[in-house]
Amino acid sequence: MSERVIRFGVMFLVAGAMALAGCSSREDYVESRIERAREHAARREYAAAQSVLDEALERAPDEYSLLREKAEIYARANAFHDAAVWYNEAHLMDPSSWQALVERWSAELEEAPESDD
């Protein structure tokens, strides 16, 4: 084998390892931000929780789990209109996700005034 082929193989392996590490670090980043937001929400610091998620969405705007978490925290704060909006955003990002759609409907029902029927 020529030195050139070996060098190319090594470069290919290094590039692959870097790509995997980058993917892992994005996943780690998203998970750490969700965990941090949940910690805030557990202390009823809902604005701080949303701020953490907003920052994460700036870095990873196509991350479905961040959209769902924003909706979950709004629902936890009884901000059902906002929760429905973010569940809808999550559903639009992943139309195959029936969970976001069902949660949106649930939030809309919570928001609706009770009738005297």
XYZ file of C-alpha atoms in Angstrom:
117
model
C 0.000 0.000 0.000
C 1.265 3.403 -0.832
C 1.841 6.041 1.773
C -0.721 8.218 0.020
C -3.479 5.585 0.436
C -2.631 5.113 4.100
C -2.659 8.865 4.702
C -6.054 9.145 2.987
C -7.422 6.284 5.123
C -6.217 7.909 8.318
C -7.734 11.248 7.310
C -11.020 9.496 6.515
C -11.081 7.799 9.935
C -10.268 11.037 11.746
C -13.001 12.909 9.841
C -15.512 10.163 10.705
C -14.579 10.266 14.364
C -14.910 14.048 14.414
C -18.347 13.840 12.791
C -19.514 11.320 15.383
C -18.126 13.419 18.204
C -19.892 16.493 16.833
C -23.182 14.626 16.662
C -22.751 13.371 20.182
C -21.895 16.792 21.517
C -25.019 18.292 19.898
C -27.138 15.587 21.506
C -25.384 16.174 24.819
C -25.918 19.927 24.508
C -29.636 19.542 23.770
C -30.116 17.069 26.601
C -28.238 19.293 29.055
C -30.371 22.309 28.095
C -33.586 20.306 28.499
C -32.413 19.094 31.890
C -31.520 22.651 32.935
C -34.929 23.927 31.801
C -36.643 21.161 33.770
C -34.696 22.146 36.879
C -35.959 25.716 36.522
C -39.508 24.516 35.893
C -39.382 22.297 38.988
C -38.723 25.473 41.000
C -41.539 27.216 39.080
C -39.004 29.470 37.382
C -40.865 29.199 34.102
C -39.388 32.301 32.452
C -35.870 31.061 33.189
C -36.765 27.628 31.819
C -38.083 29.148 28.599
C -34.989 31.341 28.332
C -32.740 28.265 28.479
C -34.776 26.607 25.741
C -34.825 29.754 23.587
C -31.043 29.898 23.761
C -30.809 26.225 22.809
C -33.198 26.733 19.887
C -30.948 29.487 18.551
C -28.150 26.944 18.388
C -30.296 23.975 17.282
C -33.464 25.375 15.636
C -34.386 22.050 14.062
C -34.422 20.095 17.330
C -37.881 18.583 17.847
C -37.255 17.746 21.498
C -36.618 21.409 22.331
C -39.938 22.434 20.798
C -41.784 19.729 22.734
C -40.072 20.746 25.959
C -41.075 24.405 25.485
C -44.667 23.258 25.074
C -44.451 20.969 28.109
C -43.176 23.779 30.317
C -45.850 26.193 29.119
C -48.472 23.546 29.915
C -46.943 23.010 33.344
C -47.227 26.759 33.940
C -50.908 26.613 32.900
C -50.104 28.767 29.851
C -52.184 26.517 27.648
C -52.427 28.829 24.647
C -48.633 29.070 24.445
C -48.351 25.331 24.998
C -50.709 24.683 22.076
C -48.649 26.987 19.847
C -45.407 25.138 20.629
C -46.997 21.682 20.346
C -48.181 22.785 16.918
C -44.648 23.908 16.006
C -43.341 20.507 17.076
C -46.008 18.756 15.013
C -45.143 20.879 11.966
C -41.494 19.919 12.362
C -42.399 16.224 12.589
C -45.866 15.612 11.095
C -45.572 11.905 11.863
C -45.541 12.712 15.583
C -49.080 12.144 16.772
C -47.999 12.917 20.367
C -47.433 16.617 19.652
C -50.793 16.811 17.900
C -52.654 15.140 20.770
C -50.904 17.350 23.321
C -51.843 20.445 21.291
C -55.499 19.413 21.352
C -55.264 18.729 25.077
C -53.782 22.180 25.712
C -56.513 23.784 23.611
C -59.153 21.965 25.643
C -57.556 23.125 28.895
C -57.611 26.688 27.604
C -61.245 26.594 26.489
C -63.745 28.050 28.925
C -66.057 25.568 30.562
C -69.604 25.553 29.278
C -72.698 25.358 31.451
C -74.076 22.347 29.570
